[in-house]
């Protein structure tokens, strides 16, 4: 009994030792007793990769696949989690690449990790390493089958063409053989050349004569006779030809330099993305035009009362004009108020824009001889425009500039009246043209000298100056610079 217990104890101890040794060997093989670093990668196709498959880093067994997460939709990918020994972690970088490869042709699949470069940072644990999809053997076989089919088709096509080419070559050789036989028998022109002795003698004489003529031509060229001899022997012509060649070479070099500059300019424009920027600006302008068009369409829609935007704008402008006229009337009435009219009476006028020709002729503020007057004939100022109406000429503008600069800066302080005159056929033409001429001159002076519009007035005098002037009639313009009255 005692021996039996010892035997059982030894058996149990041996079994435990064997079990422990087996567990140690299995754990060591699966690297269960070392430190690991875990990573993950994503694939669309696993190509038969399963959990527990080997992981090789740079061709060395370094770990295993620990888990495979199945995607929840076709658009997602399989997420493979794998681990390797800590000693191989330094080879895994952010620019490493993971792929699924096969051991041999029909062997098992494993996960291959290609070490990254020294420029890449070490990949931290649990990082997702970039991956490439595996190339399946079935796809390679399918592609090889397609290539074989294409090669077979090509061989069939080439075989047919080669057969036709060989037939053509055989026919050509037969024709050449017939020609050779005919030449030997003296048939045809070529055969006659080969077999006719008289013709051969004539050819020899012709060759001898031609040789003699060529010798004479060469002797003439060496002696410098004729145009060709001059080209060969005349040094002046040779120099001109060399100069022409140098000019052509210089022109070619200039063209080549211009071509390089054009290429550099185009490259510079492309590097600055000028075409893309122009395209973006054009697109932006198109969008702005569409928005403006939409805004105009929205504004043009009728309001709640059914009135369109154009009618509202027209009515608003009419109201604004009416308000402006009312304000002008109120201002004119205020000028005639007993508190202010003394100032305007002392000045001699209320408003230069509302002076009638009759009032102008009676008012001594305008007809006084103390005022500076410049009489300018129409022939010096105006020309007929393209529409048949008068317009200021360049000479006329120069004359006006000279007249106004005679008084220096006083033109900016003194009121100016432009009298328009015209010797027209009838009173209507005289009134129209005299006013038109005065308006043209006022517009030019205001825009050119930046004069205050309230200090420049016009009056249409037809063809009669005010009484007391040295002229009874006039055709043109008279610029009057008013002198301020002294108290």
JSON list of N, CA and C in Angstrom, two decimals, residues 251-315:
[
{"chain": "A", "resi": 251, "resn": "UNK", "atom": "N", "xyz": [20.95, 85.52, -84.84]},
{"chain": "A", "resi": 251, "resn": "UNK", "atom": "CA", "xyz": [19.48, 85.58, -84.82]},
{"chain": "A", "resi": 251, "resn": "UNK", "atom": "C", "xyz": [18.89, 84.33, -84.19]},
{"chain": "A", "resi": 252, "resn": "UNK", "atom": "N", "xyz": [19.49, 83.17, -84.53]},
{"chain": "A", "resi": 252, "resn": "UNK", "atom": "CA", "xyz": [19.01, 81.92, -83.92]},
{"chain": "A", "resi": 252, "resn": "UNK", "atom": "C", "xyz": [19.21, 81.93, -82.42]},
{"chain": "A", "resi": 253, "resn": "UNK", "atom": "N", "xyz": [20.37, 82.44, -81.97]},
{"chain": "A", "resi": 253, "resn": "UNK", "atom": "CA", "xyz": [20.62, 82.51, -80.52]},
{"chain": "A", "resi": 253, "resn": "UNK", "atom": "C", "xyz": [19.63, 83.45, -79.84]},
{"chain": "A", "resi": 254, "resn": "UNK", "atom": "N", "xyz": [19.34, 84.60, -80.50]},
{"chain": "A", "resi": 254, "resn": "UNK", "atom": "CA", "xyz": [18.36, 85.53, -79.92]},
{"chain": "A", "resi": 254, "resn": "UNK", "atom": "C", "xyz": [16.98, 84.89, -79.81]},
{"chain": "A", "resi": 255, "resn": "UNK", "atom": "N", "xyz": [16.60, 84.15, -80.87]},
{"chain": "A", "resi": 255, "resn": "UNK", "atom": "CA", "xyz": [15.30, 83.47, -80.82]},
{"chain": "A", "resi": 255, "resn": "UNK", "atom": "C", "xyz": [15.27, 82.43, -79.70]},
{"chain": "A", "resi": 256, "resn": "UNK", "atom": "N", "xyz": [16.38, 81.71, -79.54]},
{"chain": "A", "resi": 256, "resn": "UNK", "atom": "CA", "xyz": [16.44, 80.70, -78.48]},
{"chain": "A", "resi": 256, "resn": "UNK", "atom": "C", "xyz": [16.34, 81.36, -77.10]},
{"chain": "A", "resi": 257, "resn": "UNK", "atom": "N", "xyz": [17.04, 82.52, -76.94]},
{"chain": "A", "resi": 257, "resn": "UNK", "atom": "CA", "xyz": [16.96, 83.24, -75.66]},
{"chain": "A", "resi": 257, "resn": "UNK", "atom": "C", "xyz": [15.55, 83.74, -75.39]},
{"chain": "A", "resi": 258, "resn": "UNK", "atom": "N", "xyz": [14.90, 84.28, -76.43]},
{"chain": "A", "resi": 258, "resn": "UNK", "atom": "CA", "xyz": [13.51, 84.73, -76.26]},
{"chain": "A", "resi": 258, "resn": "UNK", "atom": "C", "xyz": [12.59, 83.58, -75.91]},
{"chain": "A", "resi": 259, "resn": "UNK", "atom": "N", "xyz": [12.85, 82.41, -76.52]},
{"chain": "A", "resi": 259, "resn": "UNK", "atom": "CA", "xyz": [12.02, 81.24, -76.20]},
{"chain": "A", "resi": 259, "resn": "UNK", "atom": "C", "xyz": [12.19, 80.83, -74.74]},
{"chain": "A", "resi": 260, "resn": "UNK", "atom": "N", "xyz": [13.46, 80.86, -74.25]},
{"chain": "A", "resi": 260, "resn": "UNK", "atom": "CA", "xyz": [13.68, 80.52, -72.84]},
{"chain": "A", "resi": 260, "resn": "UNK", "atom": "C", "xyz": [13.00, 81.52, -71.92]},
{"chain": "A", "resi": 261, "resn": "UNK", "atom": "N", "xyz": [13.06, 82.82, -72.28]},
{"chain": "A", "resi": 261, "resn": "UNK", "atom": "CA", "xyz": [12.38, 83.82, -71.45]},
{"chain": "A", "resi": 261, "resn": "UNK", "atom": "C", "xyz": [10.88, 83.61, -71.43]},
{"chain": "A", "resi": 262, "resn": "UNK", "atom": "N", "xyz": [10.31, 83.27, -72.60]},
{"chain": "A", "resi": 262, "resn": "UNK", "atom": "CA", "xyz": [8.86, 83.00, -72.65]},
{"chain": "A", "resi": 262, "resn": "UNK", "atom": "C", "xyz": [8.51, 81.79, -71.79]},
{"chain": "A", "resi": 263, "resn": "UNK", "atom": "N", "xyz": [9.36, 80.74, -71.87]},
{"chain": "A", "resi": 263, "resn": "UNK", "atom": "CA", "xyz": [9.11, 79.56, -71.02]},
{"chain": "A", "resi": 263, "resn": "UNK", "atom": "C", "xyz": [9.18, 79.91, -69.55]},
{"chain": "A", "resi": 264, "resn": "UNK", "atom": "N", "xyz": [10.17, 80.75, -69.18]},
{"chain": "A", "resi": 264, "resn": "UNK", "atom": "CA", "xyz": [10.30, 81.15, -67.77]},
{"chain": "A", "resi": 264, "resn": "UNK", "atom": "C", "xyz": [9.09, 81.96, -67.32]},
{"chain": "A", "resi": 265, "resn": "UNK", "atom": "N", "xyz": [8.62, 82.87, -68.23]},
{"chain": "A", "resi": 265, "resn": "UNK", "atom": "CA", "xyz": [7.44, 83.67, -67.88]},
{"chain": "A", "resi": 265, "resn": "UNK", "atom": "C", "xyz": [6.22, 82.79, -67.67]},
{"chain": "A", "resi": 266, "resn": "UNK", "atom": "N", "xyz": [6.04, 81.82, -68.58]},
{"chain": "A", "resi": 266, "resn": "UNK", "atom": "CA", "xyz": [4.87, 80.92, -68.44]},
{"chain": "A", "resi": 266, "resn": "UNK", "atom": "C", "xyz": [4.99, 80.09, -67.17]},
{"chain": "A", "resi": 267, "resn": "UNK", "atom": "N", "xyz": [6.21, 79.62, -66.86]},
{"chain": "A", "resi": 267, "resn": "UNK", "atom": "CA", "xyz": [6.40, 78.85, -65.63]},
{"chain": "A", "resi": 267, "resn": "UNK", "atom": "C", "xyz": [6.11, 79.70, -64.40]},
{"chain": "A", "resi": 268, "resn": "UNK", "atom": "N", "xyz": [6.54, 80.98, -64.45]},
{"chain": "A", "resi": 268, "resn": "UNK", "atom": "CA", "xyz": [6.28, 81.87, -63.32]},
{"chain": "A", "resi": 268, "resn": "UNK", "atom": "C", "xyz": [4.79, 82.10, -63.13]},
{"chain": "A", "resi": 269, "resn": "UNK", "atom": "N", "xyz": [4.08, 82.30, -64.25]},
{"chain": "A", "resi": 269, "resn": "UNK", "atom": "CA", "xyz": [2.62, 82.49, -64.15]},
{"chain": "A", "resi": 269, "resn": "UNK", "atom": "C", "xyz": [1.95, 81.24, -63.60]},
{"chain": "A", "resi": 270, "resn": "UNK", "atom": "N", "xyz": [2.41, 80.06, -64.07]},
{"chain": "A", "resi": 270, "resn": "UNK", "atom": "CA", "xyz": [1.82, 78.82, -63.56]},
{"chain": "A", "resi": 270, "resn": "UNK", "atom": "C", "xyz": [2.13, 78.61, -62.09]},
{"chain": "A", "resi": 271, "resn": "UNK", "atom": "N", "xyz": [3.38, 78.98, -61.66]},
{"chain": "A", "resi": 271, "resn": "UNK", "atom": "CA", "xyz": [3.74, 78.80, -60.25]},
{"chain": "A", "resi": 271, "resn": "UNK", "atom": "C", "xyz": [2.92, 79.70, -59.34]},
{"chain": "A", "resi": 272, "resn": "UNK", "atom": "N", "xyz": [2.55, 80.88, -59.83]},
{"chain": "A", "resi": 272, "resn": "UNK", "atom": "CA", "xyz": [1.71, 81.77, -59.04]},
{"chain": "A", "resi": 272, "resn": "UNK", "atom": "C", "xyz": [0.23, 81.46, -59.18]},
{"chain": "A", "resi": 273, "resn": "UNK", "atom": "N", "xyz": [-0.10, 80.41, -59.95]},
{"chain": "A", "resi": 273, "resn": "UNK", "atom": "CA", "xyz": [-1.49, 79.97, -60.12]},
{"chain": "A", "resi": 273, "resn": "UNK", "atom": "C", "xyz": [-2.37, 81.11, -60.64]},
{"chain": "A", "resi": 274, "resn": "UNK", "atom": "N", "xyz": [-1.80, 81.88, -61.62]},
{"chain": "A", "resi": 274, "resn": "UNK", "atom": "CA", "xyz": [-2.58, 82.99, -62.18]},
{"chain": "A", "resi": 274, "resn": "UNK", "atom": "C", "xyz": [-3.83, 82.49, -62.90]},
{"chain": "A", "resi": 275, "resn": "UNK", "atom": "N", "xyz": [-3.72, 81.41, -63.78]},
{"chain": "A", "resi": 275, "resn": "UNK", "atom": "CA", "xyz": [-4.97, 80.96, -64.43]},
{"chain": "A", "resi": 275, "resn": "UNK", "atom": "C", "xyz": [-6.03, 80.53, -63.44]},
{"chain": "A", "resi": 276, "resn": "UNK", "atom": "N", "xyz": [-5.59, 79.80, -62.35]},
{"chain": "A", "resi": 276, "resn": "UNK", "atom": "CA", "xyz": [-6.58, 79.37, -61.36]},
{"chain": "A", "resi": 276, "resn": "UNK", "atom": "C", "xyz": [-7.22, 80.56, -60.66]},
{"chain": "A", "resi": 277, "resn": "UNK", "atom": "N", "xyz": [-6.38, 81.59, -60.35]},
{"chain": "A", "resi": 277, "resn": "UNK", "atom": "CA", "xyz": [-6.93, 82.77, -59.67]},
{"chain": "A", "resi": 277, "resn": "UNK", "atom": "C", "xyz": [-7.89, 83.52, -60.58]},
{"chain": "A", "resi": 278, "resn": "UNK", "atom": "N", "xyz": [-7.51, 83.62, -61.88]},
{"chain": "A", "resi": 278, "resn": "UNK", "atom": "CA", "xyz": [-8.42, 84.29, -62.81]},
{"chain": "A", "resi": 278, "resn": "UNK", "atom": "C", "xyz": [-9.73, 83.53, -62.92]},
{"chain": "A", "resi": 279, "resn": "UNK", "atom": "N", "xyz": [-9.63, 82.17, -62.99]},
{"chain": "A", "resi": 279, "resn": "UNK", "atom": "CA", "xyz": [-10.85, 81.37, -63.03]},
{"chain": "A", "resi": 279, "resn": "UNK", "atom": "C", "xyz": [-11.70, 81.57, -61.79]},
{"chain": "A", "resi": 280, "resn": "UNK", "atom": "N", "xyz": [-11.04, 81.67, -60.60]},
{"chain": "A", "resi": 280, "resn": "UNK", "atom": "CA", "xyz": [-11.80, 81.88, -59.36]},
{"chain": "A", "resi": 280, "resn": "UNK", "atom": "C", "xyz": [-12.48, 83.24, -59.37]},
{"chain": "A", "resi": 281, "resn": "UNK", "atom": "N", "xyz": [-11.77, 84.29, -59.89]},
{"chain": "A", "resi": 281, "resn": "UNK", "atom": "CA", "xyz": [-12.38, 85.62, -59.95]},
{"chain": "A", "resi": 281, "resn": "UNK", "atom": "C", "xyz": [-13.57, 85.63, -60.89]},
{"chain": "A", "resi": 282, "resn": "UNK", "atom": "N", "xyz": [-13.42, 84.95, -62.06]},
{"chain": "A", "resi": 282, "resn": "UNK", "atom": "CA", "xyz": [-14.54, 84.89, -63.01]},
{"chain": "A", "resi": 282, "resn": "UNK", "atom": "C", "xyz": [-15.73, 84.17, -62.40]},
{"chain": "A", "resi": 283, "resn": "UNK", "atom": "N", "xyz": [-15.46, 83.06, -61.69]},
{"chain": "A", "resi": 283, "resn": "UNK", "atom": "CA", "xyz": [-16.57, 82.35, -61.02]},
{"chain": "A", "resi": 283, "resn": "UNK", "atom": "C", "xyz": [-17.23, 83.23, -59.97]},
{"chain": "A", "resi": 284, "resn": "UNK", "atom": "N", "xyz": [-16.39, 83.99, -59.21]},
{"chain": "A", "resi": 284, "resn": "UNK", "atom": "CA", "xyz": [-16.96, 84.87, -58.19]},
{"chain": "A", "resi": 284, "resn": "UNK", "atom": "C", "xyz": [-17.82, 85.96, -58.82]},
{"chain": "A", "resi": 285, "resn": "UNK", "atom": "N", "xyz": [-17.33, 86.52, -59.97]},
{"chain": "A", "resi": 285, "resn": "UNK", "atom": "CA", "xyz": [-18.13, 87.54, -60.66]},
{"chain": "A", "resi": 285, "resn": "UNK", "atom": "C", "xyz": [-19.44, 86.95, -61.16]},
{"chain": "A", "resi": 286, "resn": "UNK", "atom": "N", "xyz": [-19.38, 85.70, -61.66]},
{"chain": "A", "resi": 286, "resn": "UNK", "atom": "CA", "xyz": [-20.62, 85.05, -62.10]},
{"chain": "A", "resi": 286, "resn": "UNK", "atom": "C", "xyz": [-21.61, 84.88, -60.96]},
{"chain": "A", "resi": 287, "resn": "UNK", "atom": "N", "xyz": [-21.10, 84.45, -59.78]},
{"chain": "A", "resi": 287, "resn": "UNK", "atom": "CA", "xyz": [-21.99, 84.30, -58.63]},
{"chain": "A", "resi": 287, "resn": "UNK", "atom": "C", "xyz": [-22.57, 85.64, -58.20]},
{"chain": "A", "resi": 288, "resn": "UNK", "atom": "N", "xyz": [-21.71, 86.69, -58.23]},
{"chain": "A", "resi": 288, "resn": "UNK", "atom": "CA", "xyz": [-22.19, 88.02, -57.85]},
{"chain": "A", "resi": 288, "resn": "UNK", "atom": "C", "xyz": [-23.27, 88.50, -58.81]},
{"chain": "A", "resi": 289, "resn": "UNK", "atom": "N", "xyz": [-23.08, 88.25, -60.13]},
{"chain": "A", "resi": 289, "resn": "UNK", "atom": "CA", "xyz": [-24.09, 88.65, -61.11]},
{"chain": "A", "resi": 289, "resn": "UNK", "atom": "C", "xyz": [-25.40, 87.91, -60.87]},
{"chain": "A", "resi": 290, "resn": "UNK", "atom": "N", "xyz": [-25.31, 86.61, -60.54]},
{"chain": "A", "resi": 290, "resn": "UNK", "atom": "CA", "xyz": [-26.54, 85.85, -60.25]},
{"chain": "A", "resi": 290, "resn": "UNK", "atom": "C", "xyz": [-27.24, 86.41, -59.03]},
{"chain": "A", "resi": 291, "resn": "UNK", "atom": "N", "xyz": [-26.47, 86.74, -57.97]},
{"chain": "A", "resi": 291, "resn": "UNK", "atom": "CA", "xyz": [-27.08, 87.30, -56.77]},
{"chain": "A", "resi": 291, "resn": "UNK", "atom": "C", "xyz": [-27.71, 88.65, -57.06]},
{"chain": "A", "resi": 292, "resn": "UNK", "atom": "N", "xyz": [-27.00, 89.49, -57.86]},
{"chain": "A", "resi": 292, "resn": "UNK", "atom": "CA", "xyz": [-27.56, 90.80, -58.21]},
{"chain": "A", "resi": 292, "resn": "UNK", "atom": "C", "xyz": [-28.84, 90.65, -59.02]},
{"chain": "A", "resi": 293, "resn": "UNK", "atom": "N", "xyz": [-28.83, 89.69, -59.97]},
{"chain": "A", "resi": 293, "resn": "UNK", "atom": "CA", "xyz": [-30.03, 89.45, -60.77]},
{"chain": "A", "resi": 293, "resn": "UNK", "atom": "C", "xyz": [-31.19, 88.99, -59.89]},
{"chain": "A", "resi": 294, "resn": "UNK", "atom": "N", "xyz": [-30.88, 88.10, -58.92]},
{"chain": "A", "resi": 294, "resn": "UNK", "atom": "CA", "xyz": [-31.94, 87.63, -58.02]},
{"chain": "A", "resi": 294, "resn": "UNK", "atom": "C", "xyz": [-32.45, 88.78, -57.16]},
{"chain": "A", "resi": 295, "resn": "UNK", "atom": "N", "xyz": [-31.53, 89.66, -56.69]},
{"chain": "A", "resi": 295, "resn": "UNK", "atom": "CA", "xyz": [-31.94, 90.78, -55.87]},
{"chain": "A", "resi": 295, "resn": "UNK", "atom": "C", "xyz": [-32.82, 91.74, -56.66]},
{"chain": "A", "resi": 296, "resn": "UNK", "atom": "N", "xyz": [-32.44, 92.01, -57.93]},
{"chain": "A", "resi": 296, "resn": "UNK", "atom": "CA", "xyz": [-33.25, 92.89, -58.77]},
{"chain": "A", "resi": 296, "resn": "UNK", "atom": "C", "xyz": [-34.62, 92.27, -59.02]},
{"chain": "A", "resi": 297, "resn": "UNK", "atom": "N", "xyz": [-34.65, 90.94, -59.22]},
{"chain": "A", "resi": 297, "resn": "UNK", "atom": "CA", "xyz": [-35.94, 90.27, -59.43]},
{"chain": "A", "resi": 297, "resn": "UNK", "atom": "C", "xyz": [-36.82, 90.39, -58.19]},
{"chain": "A", "resi": 298, "resn": "UNK", "atom": "N", "xyz": [-36.19, 90.23, -57.00]},
{"chain": "A", "resi": 298, "resn": "UNK", "atom": "CA", "xyz": [-36.97, 90.35, -55.76]},
{"chain": "A", "resi": 298, "resn": "UNK", "atom": "C", "xyz": [-37.48, 91.77, -55.58]},
{"chain": "A", "resi": 299, "resn": "UNK", "atom": "N", "xyz": [-36.61, 92.77, -55.91]},
{"chain": "A", "resi": 299, "resn": "UNK", "atom": "CA", "xyz": [-37.04, 94.16, -55.74]},
{"chain": "A", "resi": 299, "resn": "UNK", "atom": "C", "xyz": [-38.15, 94.51, -56.72]},
{"chain": "A", "resi": 300, "resn": "UNK", "atom": "N", "xyz": [-38.09, 93.94, -57.93]},
{"chain": "A", "resi": 300, "resn": "UNK", "atom": "CA", "xyz": [-39.08, 94.27, -58.96]},
{"chain": "A", "resi": 300, "resn": "UNK", "atom": "C", "xyz": [-40.46, 93.67, -58.68]},
{"chain": "A", "resi": 301, "resn": "UNK", "atom": "N", "xyz": [-40.57, 92.78, -57.70]},
{"chain": "A", "resi": 301, "resn": "UNK", "atom": "CA", "xyz": [-41.87, 92.18, -57.39]},
{"chain": "A", "resi": 301, "resn": "UNK", "atom": "C", "xyz": [-42.81, 93.25, -56.82]},
{"chain": "A", "resi": 302, "resn": "UNK", "atom": "N", "xyz": [-44.09, 93.19, -57.15]},
{"chain": "A", "resi": 302, "resn": "UNK", "atom": "CA", "xyz": [-45.05, 94.17, -56.61]},
{"chain": "A", "resi": 302, "resn": "UNK", "atom": "C", "xyz": [-45.22, 94.00, -55.10]},
{"chain": "A", "resi": 303, "resn": "UNK", "atom": "N", "xyz": [-45.57, 95.13, -54.42]},
{"chain": "A", "resi": 303, "resn": "UNK", "atom": "CA", "xyz": [-45.78, 95.07, -52.98]},
{"chain": "A", "resi": 303, "resn": "UNK", "atom": "C", "xyz": [-47.19, 94.59, -52.67]},
{"chain": "A", "resi": 304, "resn": "UNK", "atom": "N", "xyz": [-47.62, 94.78, -51.42]},
{"chain": "A", "resi": 304, "resn": "UNK", "atom": "CA", "xyz": [-48.93, 94.28, -51.00]},
{"chain": "A", "resi": 304, "resn": "UNK", "atom": "C", "xyz": [-50.07, 94.97, -51.73]},
{"chain": "A", "resi": 305, "resn": "UNK", "atom": "N", "xyz": [-49.87, 96.23, -52.14]},
{"chain": "A", "resi": 305, "resn": "UNK", "atom": "CA", "xyz": [-50.91, 96.95, -52.88]},
{"chain": "A", "resi": 305, "resn": "UNK", "atom": "C", "xyz": [-50.85, 96.68, -54.38]},
{"chain": "A", "resi": 306, "resn": "UNK", "atom": "N", "xyz": [-49.91, 95.81, -54.82]},
{"chain": "A", "resi": 306, "resn": "UNK", "atom": "CA", "xyz": [-49.81, 95.49, -56.24]},
{"chain": "A", "resi": 306, "resn": "UNK", "atom": "C", "xyz": [-49.00, 96.50, -57.03]},
{"chain": "A", "resi": 307, "resn": "UNK", "atom": "N", "xyz": [-48.28, 97.43, -56.35]},
{"chain": "A", "resi": 307, "resn": "UNK", "atom": "CA", "xyz": [-47.49, 98.45, -57.03]},
{"chain": "A", "resi": 307, "resn": "UNK", "atom": "C", "xyz": [-46.07, 97.90, -57.21]},
{"chain": "A", "resi": 308, "resn": "UNK", "atom": "N", "xyz": [-45.54, 98.02, -58.44]},
{"chain": "A", "resi": 308, "resn": "UNK", "atom": "CA", "xyz": [-44.21, 97.49, -58.72]},
{"chain": "A", "resi": 308, "resn": "UNK", "atom": "C", "xyz": [-43.14, 98.41, -58.14]},
{"chain": "A", "resi": 309, "resn": "UNK", "atom": "N", "xyz": [-41.89, 97.86, -58.09]},
{"chain": "A", "resi": 309, "resn": "UNK", "atom": "CA", "xyz": [-40.78, 98.64, -57.55]},
{"chain": "A", "resi": 309, "resn": "UNK", "atom": "C", "xyz": [-40.48, 99.86, -58.41]},
{"chain": "A", "resi": 310, "resn": "UNK", "atom": "N", "xyz": [-40.60, 99.72, -59.74]},
{"chain": "A", "resi": 310, "resn": "UNK", "atom": "CA", "xyz": [-40.35, 100.86, -60.62]},
{"chain": "A", "resi": 310, "resn": "UNK", "atom": "C", "xyz": [-41.31, 102.00, -60.36]},
{"chain": "A", "resi": 311, "resn": "UNK", "atom": "N", "xyz": [-42.59, 101.68, -60.16]},
{"chain": "A", "resi": 311, "resn": "UNK", "atom": "CA", "xyz": [-43.57, 102.73, -59.88]},
{"chain": "A", "resi": 311, "resn": "UNK", "atom": "C", "xyz": [-43.30, 103.37, -58.53]},
{"chain": "A", "resi": 312, "resn": "UNK", "atom": "N", "xyz": [-42.88, 102.55, -57.53]},
{"chain": "A", "resi": 312, "resn": "UNK", "atom": "CA", "xyz": [-42.55, 103.13, -56.22]},
{"chain": "A", "resi": 312, "resn": "UNK", "atom": "C", "xyz": [-41.35, 104.07, -56.33]},
{"chain": "A", "resi": 313, "resn": "UNK", "atom": "N", "xyz": [-40.32, 103.66, -57.08]},
{"chain": "A", "resi": 313, "resn": "UNK", "atom": "CA", "xyz": [-39.14, 104.52, -57.24]},
{"chain": "A", "resi": 313, "resn": "UNK", "atom": "C", "xyz": [-39.51, 105.80, -57.97]},
{"chain": "A", "resi": 314, "resn": "UNK", "atom": "N", "xyz": [-40.35, 105.68, -59.04]},
{"chain": "A", "resi": 314, "resn": "UNK", "atom": "CA", "xyz": [-40.77, 106.87, -59.79]},
{"chain": "A", "resi": 314, "resn": "UNK", "atom": "C", "xyz": [-41.54, 107.83, -58.89]},
{"chain": "A", "resi": 315, "resn": "UNK", "atom": "N", "xyz": [-42.43, 107.27, -58.07]},
{"chain": "A", "resi": 315, "resn": "UNK", "atom": "CA", "xyz": [-43.21, 108.12, -57.17]},
{"chain": "A", "resi": 315, "resn": "UNK", "atom": "C", "xyz": [-42.31, 108.77, -56.12]}
]
